[in-house]
């Protein structure tokens, strides 16, 4: 497998974590970074040993760098569509942070470009690639807990209220649903593997116009349900419980899980699968694998998955709101 060279657009906290991941991996190399602030780009590059000539003060120059194979996009999600398309049109494979776009129409536009240019594109939903979650999916497929009928999942945290914080800015895609609720909905899609037939939601809108908490019920054609809750005004347990006719699985911190518990026949089993680095390495390996195999999308986090998840979130946001 050839080594894949990476660039990063957007140099905040999550980009630092991604850069740390690449630094610890053997089959990849971080070759360039870009920020709209040239000094920030150079400071970031110095931290990770990047040639100063590859530390750009604009995004377009990085996308035109012939030494870069793939780009990780880590800017606020309102800019995901625009930058993804810029990268794809310049022949760069893309790993774009979640949520992959602001709505269904945007992600369809991005995927249309990826398909036209035959260039790899994937949403960076690392949760799906974690070894524990892959093991859980295997258990479910093997029928270890029977027919799965219920998923309960929550992801919430209490953010310090600040008018300057992007979480409370509607124009920057603030609110709980896009920021953390996407984990819940994507996990439901991952566990059930199909599209819900009915979507019901309650949304609390705060004083800045963003959803500060959201509860969602997804119903499926064979009677399965997902009960989901997200918040930026409340610290939740952040666990997932998967209930089947023969047992159940509990996943603490499901979005970043390394441990799970399965209960069958009255006996509980614990599985612990620690990360090799920080958990981001597994989605990076998927990108590298797909690129080396000439694929333009992942089967684990497919284009259709991203479209269906965004479609659900569009439906949730269209329903009655409370403030």
Short mmCIF file of C-alpha atoms in Angstrom, two decimals:
data_model
loop_
_atom_site.label_atom_id
_atom_site.label_comp_id
_atom_site.label_asym_id
_atom_site.label_seq_id
_atom_site.Cartn_x
_atom_site.Cartn_y
_atom_site.Cartn_z
CA UNK A 1 0.00 0.00 0.00
CA UNK A 2 1.33 3.41 -0.95
CA UNK A 3 1.75 6.06 1.72
CA UNK A 4 -1.03 8.66 1.62
CA UNK A 5 0.00 12.28 2.14
CA UNK A 6 -2.43 14.49 4.02
CA UNK A 7 -3.33 18.11 4.38
CA UNK A 8 -5.60 19.71 6.97
CA UNK A 9 -7.97 22.63 6.45
CA UNK A 10 -9.10 24.33 9.65
CA UNK A 11 -6.64 24.22 12.53
CA UNK A 12 -8.66 24.06 15.76
CA UNK A 13 -8.71 21.48 18.55
CA UNK A 14 -9.98 18.58 16.46
CA UNK A 15 -7.32 19.27 13.81
CA UNK A 16 -4.64 18.99 16.48
CA UNK A 17 -5.99 15.61 17.49
CA UNK A 18 -6.02 14.50 13.87
CA UNK A 19 -2.44 15.70 13.35
CA UNK A 20 -1.35 13.80 16.44
CA UNK A 21 -2.97 10.68 14.98
CA UNK A 22 -1.17 10.99 11.66
CA UNK A 23 2.14 11.52 13.44
CA UNK A 24 1.78 8.12 15.14
CA UNK A 25 0.81 6.18 12.00
CA UNK A 26 3.16 4.52 9.51
CA UNK A 27 1.23 4.57 6.25
CA UNK A 28 0.42 8.29 6.19
CA UNK A 29 2.23 11.61 6.36
CA UNK A 30 1.01 15.12 7.19
CA UNK A 31 2.52 17.31 4.49
CA UNK A 32 0.53 20.55 4.55
CA UNK A 33 -1.97 22.67 6.48
CA UNK A 34 -4.13 25.68 5.73
CA UNK A 35 -5.82 28.40 7.72
CA UNK A 36 -7.16 31.79 6.76
CA UNK A 37 -4.61 33.09 9.27
CA UNK A 38 -1.11 32.54 7.86
CA UNK A 39 0.56 32.87 11.27
CA UNK A 40 -1.76 30.27 12.76
CA UNK A 41 -0.92 27.93 9.90
CA UNK A 42 2.81 28.39 10.41
CA UNK A 43 2.53 27.86 14.18
CA UNK A 44 0.54 24.67 13.62
CA UNK A 45 3.03 23.46 11.06
CA UNK A 46 5.97 24.11 13.36
CA UNK A 47 4.30 21.97 16.04
CA UNK A 48 4.10 19.01 13.65
CA UNK A 49 7.31 19.44 11.67
CA UNK A 50 5.73 20.63 8.43
CA UNK A 51 7.75 22.52 5.84
CA UNK A 52 6.91 26.24 6.24
CA UNK A 53 6.30 26.40 2.48
CA UNK A 54 3.42 23.97 3.00
CA UNK A 55 1.74 26.10 5.69
CA UNK A 56 -0.79 28.09 3.71
CA UNK A 57 -2.72 31.23 4.56
CA UNK A 58 -5.64 30.23 2.34
CA UNK A 59 -7.45 27.01 1.52
CA UNK A 60 -7.14 27.01 -2.26
CA UNK A 61 -3.33 26.83 -2.30
CA UNK A 62 -3.41 23.65 -0.22
CA UNK A 63 -5.94 22.05 -2.54
CA UNK A 64 -3.62 22.78 -5.49
CA UNK A 65 -0.52 21.34 -3.79
CA UNK A 66 0.57 18.37 -5.90
CA UNK A 67 2.28 16.73 -2.91
CA UNK A 68 -1.06 16.25 -1.11
CA UNK A 69 -3.25 13.20 -1.73
CA UNK A 70 -6.05 13.69 0.82
CA UNK A 71 -7.43 16.54 2.90
CA UNK A 72 -9.10 16.45 6.29
CA UNK A 73 -11.68 19.24 6.66
CA UNK A 74 -12.09 20.53 10.21
CA UNK A 75 -13.81 23.90 9.81
CA UNK A 76 -17.31 24.76 11.14
CA UNK A 77 -19.93 22.74 9.28
CA UNK A 78 -21.46 25.73 7.48
CA UNK A 79 -18.33 25.71 5.31
CA UNK A 80 -18.14 21.94 4.70
CA UNK A 81 -19.92 21.94 1.34
CA UNK A 82 -17.90 24.78 -0.17
CA UNK A 83 -14.50 23.45 0.93
CA UNK A 84 -15.29 19.81 0.13
CA UNK A 85 -16.17 20.78 -3.42
CA UNK A 86 -13.01 22.90 -3.72
CA UNK A 87 -10.89 19.91 -2.66
CA UNK A 88 -12.68 17.42 -4.89
CA UNK A 89 -12.44 19.61 -7.98
CA UNK A 90 -8.69 19.78 -7.40
CA UNK A 91 -8.43 16.00 -7.24
CA UNK A 92 -7.98 15.70 -3.48
CA UNK A 93 -9.63 12.88 -1.57
CA UNK A 94 -11.68 14.23 1.33
CA UNK A 95 -12.37 13.19 4.90
CA UNK A 96 -14.87 15.79 6.14
CA UNK A 97 -15.81 16.23 9.77
CA UNK A 98 -19.37 15.57 10.84
CA UNK A 99 -21.97 16.75 10.19
CA UNK A 100 -20.85 16.44 6.62
CA UNK A 101 -23.10 19.33 5.48
CA UNK A 102 -25.92 21.56 6.67
CA UNK A 103 -28.73 19.71 4.92
CA UNK A 104 -29.61 16.98 2.44
CA UNK A 105 -29.31 19.20 -0.62
CA UNK A 106 -25.78 20.23 0.33
CA UNK A 107 -24.47 16.71 0.84
CA UNK A 108 -26.06 15.60 -2.43
CA UNK A 109 -24.26 18.44 -4.20
CA UNK A 110 -20.92 17.39 -2.70
CA UNK A 111 -21.43 13.74 -3.60
CA UNK A 112 -22.39 14.70 -7.15
CA UNK A 113 -19.01 16.43 -7.50
CA UNK A 114 -17.16 13.49 -5.92
CA UNK A 115 -18.86 11.15 -8.38
CA UNK A 116 -18.17 13.43 -11.34
CA UNK A 117 -14.47 13.74 -10.50
CA UNK A 118 -14.18 10.10 -9.36
CA UNK A 119 -12.53 11.23 -6.14
CA UNK A 120 -12.85 9.65 -2.72
CA UNK A 121 -15.13 11.37 -0.19
CA UNK A 122 -16.21 10.28 3.30
CA UNK A 123 -17.85 11.78 6.36
CA UNK A 124 -15.55 11.56 9.39
CA UNK A 125 -17.93 9.63 11.65
CA UNK A 126 -15.14 7.89 13.57
CA UNK A 127 -17.65 6.16 15.89
CA UNK A 128 -18.47 3.57 13.24
CA UNK A 129 -14.86 2.50 12.84
CA UNK A 130 -13.96 2.00 16.51
CA UNK A 131 -13.07 -1.65 17.21
CA UNK A 132 -15.67 -1.99 19.98
CA UNK A 133 -18.48 -0.70 17.77
CA UNK A 134 -17.38 -2.96 14.94
CA UNK A 135 -17.50 -5.87 17.42
CA UNK A 136 -20.98 -4.85 18.56
CA UNK A 137 -22.18 -4.82 14.96
CA UNK A 138 -20.75 -8.32 14.56
CA UNK A 139 -22.60 -9.51 17.69
CA UNK A 140 -25.86 -8.09 16.34
CA UNK A 141 -25.37 -9.65 12.91
CA UNK A 142 -24.65 -13.00 14.58
CA UNK A 143 -27.89 -12.78 16.56
CA UNK A 144 -26.18 -12.75 19.95
CA UNK A 145 -28.97 -10.62 21.48
CA UNK A 146 -31.74 -11.74 19.14
CA UNK A 147 -33.78 -9.26 17.17
CA UNK A 148 -32.76 -5.74 18.13
CA UNK A 149 -35.91 -3.79 18.95
CA UNK A 150 -34.75 -0.72 20.87
CA UNK A 151 -31.82 1.69 20.90
CA UNK A 152 -31.44 4.35 23.57
CA UNK A 153 -28.63 6.84 23.03
CA UNK A 154 -27.78 10.27 24.39
CA UNK A 155 -25.02 12.79 23.85
CA UNK A 156 -25.14 16.06 25.72
CA UNK A 157 -22.85 18.50 27.47
CA UNK A 158 -23.35 21.78 29.26
CA UNK A 159 -21.64 24.52 27.28
CA UNK A 160 -20.85 27.83 28.94
CA UNK A 161 -23.30 30.30 27.44
CA UNK A 162 -21.40 32.75 25.29
CA UNK A 163 -22.76 34.79 22.41
CA UNK A 164 -19.41 34.44 20.65
CA UNK A 165 -19.36 30.63 20.96
CA UNK A 166 -20.21 29.00 17.60
CA UNK A 167 -22.51 26.56 19.45
CA UNK A 168 -24.91 29.44 20.15
CA UNK A 169 -24.61 31.09 16.74
CA UNK A 170 -27.32 30.11 14.29
CA UNK A 171 -25.33 31.47 11.34
CA UNK A 172 -22.48 29.06 12.16
CA UNK A 173 -24.74 26.02 12.38
CA UNK A 174 -24.92 26.09 16.18
CA UNK A 175 -27.13 23.91 18.35
CA UNK A 176 -27.07 20.39 19.70
CA UNK A 177 -28.48 18.44 16.76
CA UNK A 178 -25.75 19.21 14.23
CA UNK A 179 -22.95 19.22 16.78
CA UNK A 180 -23.64 16.07 18.83
CA UNK A 181 -27.12 14.82 17.88
CA UNK A 182 -25.61 13.59 14.62
CA UNK A 183 -23.75 10.92 16.63
CA UNK A 184 -27.03 9.53 17.95
CA UNK A 185 -28.72 9.46 14.57
CA UNK A 186 -25.68 7.99 12.82
CA UNK A 187 -25.42 5.30 15.51
CA UNK A 188 -29.05 4.36 14.98
CA UNK A 189 -28.40 4.05 11.25
CA UNK A 190 -25.33 1.93 12.01
CA UNK A 191 -27.18 -0.40 14.41
CA UNK A 192 -30.42 -0.89 12.47
CA UNK A 193 -28.99 -0.56 8.97
CA UNK A 194 -32.13 0.89 7.46
CA UNK A 195 -34.20 4.03 7.08
CA UNK A 196 -36.87 4.92 9.67
CA UNK A 197 -40.50 4.98 8.59
CA UNK A 198 -41.50 7.66 11.09
CA UNK A 199 -39.65 10.52 12.79
CA UNK A 200 -40.91 12.42 15.83
CA UNK A 201 -39.01 15.16 17.63
CA UNK A 202 -39.21 17.82 20.32
CA UNK A 203 -36.79 20.74 20.10
CA UNK A 204 -36.01 23.39 22.70
CA UNK A 205 -34.87 26.63 21.09
CA UNK A 206 -32.76 28.94 23.27
CA UNK A 207 -32.56 32.71 23.23
CA UNK A 208 -30.06 32.82 20.34
CA UNK A 209 -32.31 30.75 18.09
CA UNK A 210 -30.36 27.48 18.20
CA UNK A 211 -31.63 24.13 19.44
CA UNK A 212 -30.19 23.67 22.93
CA UNK A 213 -31.77 20.25 23.39
CA UNK A 214 -33.47 17.79 21.08
CA UNK A 215 -35.31 14.52 21.69
CA UNK A 216 -35.96 12.23 18.74
CA UNK A 217 -37.91 9.00 18.25
CA UNK A 218 -37.15 7.02 15.11
CA UNK A 219 -39.55 4.20 14.26
CA UNK A 220 -38.77 1.39 11.82
CA UNK A 221 -41.00 -0.89 9.75
CA UNK A 222 -40.54 -4.01 11.90
CA UNK A 223 -41.37 -2.25 15.17
CA UNK A 224 -37.86 -1.15 16.14
CA UNK A 225 -37.41 2.22 17.81
CA UNK A 226 -34.53 4.55 18.58
CA UNK A 227 -34.94 6.97 21.51
CA UNK A 228 -32.32 9.69 21.11
CA UNK A 229 -31.43 12.83 23.05
CA UNK A 230 -28.87 15.57 22.46
CA UNK A 231 -28.08 18.78 24.33
CA UNK A 232 -25.63 21.63 24.71
CA UNK A 233 -27.23 22.76 27.99
CA UNK A 234 -27.04 19.50 29.95
CA UNK A 235 -24.38 16.93 30.78
CA UNK A 236 -25.80 13.53 29.86
CA UNK A 237 -24.45 10.03 30.45
CA UNK A 238 -23.49 9.70 26.76
CA UNK A 239 -24.20 5.99 26.66
CA UNK A 240 -26.03 3.72 24.24
CA UNK A 241 -28.21 0.74 25.20
CA UNK A 242 -29.13 -1.80 22.53
CA UNK A 243 -31.96 -4.12 23.53
CA UNK A 244 -32.81 -7.34 21.74
CA UNK A 245 -35.16 -10.25 22.29
CA UNK A 246 -32.35 -12.39 23.76
CA UNK A 247 -30.25 -9.84 25.60
CA UNK A 248 -28.83 -6.35 25.62
CA UNK A 249 -25.62 -4.42 25.01
CA UNK A 250 -24.54 -1.35 26.97
CA UNK A 251 -21.96 0.97 25.42
CA UNK A 252 -20.57 3.65 27.76
CA UNK A 253 -19.44 6.77 25.89
CA UNK A 254 -20.62 5.14 22.65
CA UNK A 255 -19.33 7.91 20.39
CA UNK A 256 -15.76 7.28 21.54
CA UNK A 257 -16.15 3.80 23.02
CA UNK A 258 -13.45 1.31 23.90
CA UNK A 259 -15.62 -0.80 26.23
CA UNK A 260 -18.99 -2.55 25.99
CA UNK A 261 -21.07 -4.98 28.07
CA UNK A 262 -23.25 -7.73 26.63
CA UNK A 263 -25.85 -9.52 28.73
CA UNK A 264 -27.22 -12.85 27.47
CA UNK A 265 -28.76 -15.75 29.42
CA UNK A 266 -28.33 -13.78 32.64
CA UNK A 267 -24.55 -13.57 32.20
CA UNK A 268 -22.78 -10.27 31.56
CA UNK A 269 -19.58 -10.17 29.52
CA UNK A 270 -17.27 -7.16 29.31
CA UNK A 271 -15.20 -6.41 26.25
CA UNK A 272 -12.42 -3.83 26.32
CA UNK A 273 -10.61 -2.83 23.13
CA UNK A 274 -8.31 0.13 23.85
CA UNK A 275 -7.32 2.49 21.07
CA UNK A 276 -3.92 2.20 19.50
CA UNK A 277 -3.65 6.00 19.41
CA UNK A 278 -6.77 8.05 20.15
CA UNK A 279 -9.56 6.47 18.08
CA UNK A 280 -9.13 8.57 14.95
CA UNK A 281 -6.70 6.09 13.44
CA UNK A 282 -9.41 3.66 12.37
CA UNK A 283 -11.23 6.07 10.07
CA UNK A 284 -7.88 7.18 8.63
CA UNK A 285 -7.06 3.55 7.84
CA UNK A 286 -10.39 3.19 6.08
CA UNK A 287 -9.59 6.19 3.86
CA UNK A 288 -6.12 4.83 3.09
CA UNK A 289 -7.52 1.38 2.32
CA UNK A 290 -10.23 2.71 0.02
CA UNK A 291 -7.84 5.02 -1.82
CA UNK A 292 -5.34 2.22 -2.37
CA UNK A 293 -8.14 0.00 -3.69
CA UNK A 294 -9.32 2.70 -6.08
CA UNK A 295 -12.65 3.21 -4.30
CA UNK A 296 -14.35 6.59 -4.16
CA UNK A 297 -16.53 5.82 -1.14
CA UNK A 298 -16.49 3.62 1.95
CA UNK A 299 -18.91 0.76 2.48
CA UNK A 300 -18.86 1.38 6.25
CA UNK A 301 -19.67 5.11 5.98
CA UNK A 302 -21.18 5.32 2.51
CA UNK A 303 -22.46 8.32 0.61
CA UNK A 304 -26.00 7.01 1.01
CA UNK A 305 -25.47 6.76 4.78
CA UNK A 306 -24.53 10.44 4.92
CA UNK A 307 -27.52 11.42 2.78
CA UNK A 308 -30.00 9.41 4.87
CA UNK A 309 -28.63 10.77 8.16
CA UNK A 310 -28.84 14.34 6.91
CA UNK A 311 -32.36 13.69 5.63
CA UNK A 312 -33.39 12.55 9.13
CA UNK A 313 -31.88 15.67 10.69
CA UNK A 314 -33.69 17.86 8.18
CA UNK A 315 -36.95 16.19 9.20
CA UNK A 316 -36.20 16.64 12.90
CA UNK A 317 -35.54 20.36 12.42
CA UNK A 318 -38.72 20.83 10.40
CA UNK A 319 -41.00 19.69 13.23
CA UNK A 320 -42.58 21.73 16.03
CA UNK A 321 -40.18 23.71 18.19
CA UNK A 322 -40.49 24.96 21.76
CA UNK A 323 -38.80 27.97 23.32
#
